[in-house]
Amino acid sequence: MGEIGIHVEQPQLVPALVGGFVLILGHCSLITKERLFLSETLLAMVYGIVIGPSVLKWIDPAEWSSNDLQLTQEFSRYCLAIEVMIAGVTLPKRYLKTEWISLLMLLLPVMTVMWIISGSIVKVTFDMPFLQALAIGACVAPTDPVLANAILKGMFAETHVPLRLRNILTAESGANDGLGYPFLFFALYLMRIGGGNAIGTWLYATWAYQIILSIAIGAVTGYIARKTLRYAEAAGWVDKESFLLSSIMLALALVGVCTIIGTDDILCCFVAGNSFTWDDWFRVETEDTGLQEVLNGFLSMSFFMYFGASIPWSAYTSANMLAPWRIVVTVIAVMVIRRLPVIMALYRIIPAIKNWQDALFAGWFGPIGVSAIFYAAETIKQIEEHSDSNAGRVAEIVYPIVCSIVFGSVLVHGVTIPLVLMGKRVKTGFSLSAASLRTQATNTPLTEKLGWFGKRRQNTDKDDRGLEENQPTSATSPQTAYICTSESIEQQPRQSSTQLATDSLPLPSSIKIGNVHHTEDT
């Protein structure tokens, strides 16, 4: 700092780039989110790719630490912990008790099928043993709370997606992130130990110690934190700022404790969040503050900027089984058949999903994001620590494969809503144009259609029958034109069909198109 001049180094460049992007995007946030319906995570990922080592080379996350994989895992761990805590806190009163059937169906049969399908896709595409493929499939089986929150919040979701569906998808994304451990370690233990010993170790070490213990810790700590906070608030001991941050600090504390004892910190944070707001008191007190939305937005944009800059583009070559065509086929197959078919098949036994439209939305919007990156890093860590010889090349290829699937999920789910709305507007405009042409054709006199012969025939008819056009016109034949917009028509109820044969056009109760006046009586 003693010399005058410009010093461009990554420790100074990163906050400038991140802060500048968040600031500029915030200035036009209403346009991007409520008019264009673009996902902030998509924009952040694209921005990260641009400023990363593959394009502008302004930042390179691989240079930030001697162990960039550990940095990625810890970043994703804390991002997930805070997100699932927020997911648990935002659910309604006693939600896990009232919707346990729906949640159980989504967490057990649905998630199991998603895991098997994802593993099968990897096996077929990359021609590898099924157990190795299941280890990779376990990384992309959970739905992501960060991307799910971006989809389930905002004007579009609040307008078009029922609250019950938003709640169950939020609960699923928060719970199944922690439940990725049993699927991952099932494959790892079978490769490492094999036979009945592997199943026994899996039941004890994974289900008993990681899953059940983490649920117990989360439920107890959430209950204690709720009671103590309520007592402190009633006694006047806690200020507003500390009150609002209590759930976030609880998540950070649980991550530290669970990491120390080796249990499932992600699932523990979700259960603690739901236990913390079991009586709905904390949720009601904080729902209008906007703190959770601010934290969610900053965390999601920060992580996906980091992710975009750290995608290993150089790994996608034929030399290491990662040929581009294999990656493209895997991404498309996972997007299409990993989740949608099983949701459409089982939605009738999931009480929170009422009809096929709900099932279509829930089946399509099962995003893959931060949790997949976390489990990919955990897979590499476990294989390297235990020197699993039967793991083959899983440790080498799991991270590039998962990164490509996450990239595809962010891209596809980020542009789905804008494309749907664009298609709807184009279809509405096309329907209006077609209806206008049919109206014009209906009202065009036959003499105009026949050209010169028609005009000559008209003159002959006038001589024989008199000047019919000079007769007074009906008082009910207006001569003014009515200009319709897609917005005004979409807001009107569908009327009965008319002689214009425009059954596909939702006409208002009284509308003038051309010289024809349509009312409900016609």
XYZ file of N, CA and C in Angstrom, residues 73 86 92 105 117 157 161 182 192 205 207 269-270 280 284 335 431 453 467 472 481-482 486-487 490 495 515:
81
model
N -16.137 -28.042 -1.143
C -17.028 -28.790 -0.263
C -17.466 -27.955 0.938
N -33.247 -22.217 6.534
C -34.275 -21.274 6.083
C -35.504 -22.034 5.575
N -44.935 -24.016 7.346
C -46.010 -23.688 8.289
C -45.927 -24.497 9.587
N -43.364 -40.221 1.011
C -43.405 -40.754 -0.346
C -42.327 -40.122 -1.228
N -32.411 -44.498 -11.390
C -32.458 -44.030 -12.779
C -31.203 -43.235 -13.118
N -44.230 -17.788 -9.115
C -44.621 -18.900 -8.256
C -45.822 -18.533 -7.401
N -48.377 -21.096 -8.795
C -48.120 -22.350 -8.087
C -48.848 -22.331 -6.749
N -27.281 -41.967 2.733
C -27.521 -43.418 2.631
C -27.334 -43.965 1.224
N -16.257 -51.060 -1.100
C -15.139 -51.112 -0.157
C -15.104 -52.414 0.631
N -23.621 -47.372 10.597
C -22.864 -46.133 10.472
C -23.653 -45.028 9.771
N -27.400 -45.119 8.701
C -28.769 -44.876 9.154
C -28.839 -44.559 10.648
N -29.674 -29.613 10.348
C -30.073 -28.203 10.242
C -31.518 -28.075 9.775
N -31.939 -28.918 8.832
C -33.326 -28.838 8.376
C -34.304 -29.197 9.492
N -44.959 -21.949 14.960
C -45.173 -20.861 13.998
C -44.833 -19.482 14.563
N -43.804 -16.306 11.984
C -44.699 -15.151 11.902
C -43.966 -13.868 12.274
N -32.170 -34.879 -17.074
C -33.200 -33.840 -16.998
C -34.599 -34.400 -17.296
N -53.160 -16.343 -32.249
C -54.610 -16.559 -32.225
C -55.340 -15.273 -32.582
N -65.172 -7.963 -61.985
C -66.439 -8.596 -62.324
C -67.464 -8.328 -61.236
N -80.875 1.453 -55.462
C -79.648 1.679 -54.699
C -79.839 1.176 -53.284
N -80.851 3.110 -44.877
C -80.230 3.389 -43.571
C -79.695 2.124 -42.929
N -63.479 0.482 -34.503
C -62.681 -0.736 -34.308
C -62.226 -0.815 -32.869
N -62.139 -2.034 -32.378
C -61.705 -2.287 -30.994
C -60.345 -2.980 -31.043
N -53.158 -8.822 -25.696
C -53.140 -10.166 -25.094
C -53.471 -10.106 -23.624
N -53.048 -8.981 -22.961
C -53.314 -8.904 -21.534
C -54.798 -8.768 -21.239
N -56.615 -12.118 -21.955
C -56.325 -13.190 -21.003
C -57.107 -13.026 -19.717
N -66.107 -17.036 -23.798
C -67.506 -16.886 -24.168
C -67.904 -17.986 -25.142
N -66.024 -4.487 -38.127
C -67.352 -3.883 -38.146
C -68.401 -4.783 -37.534
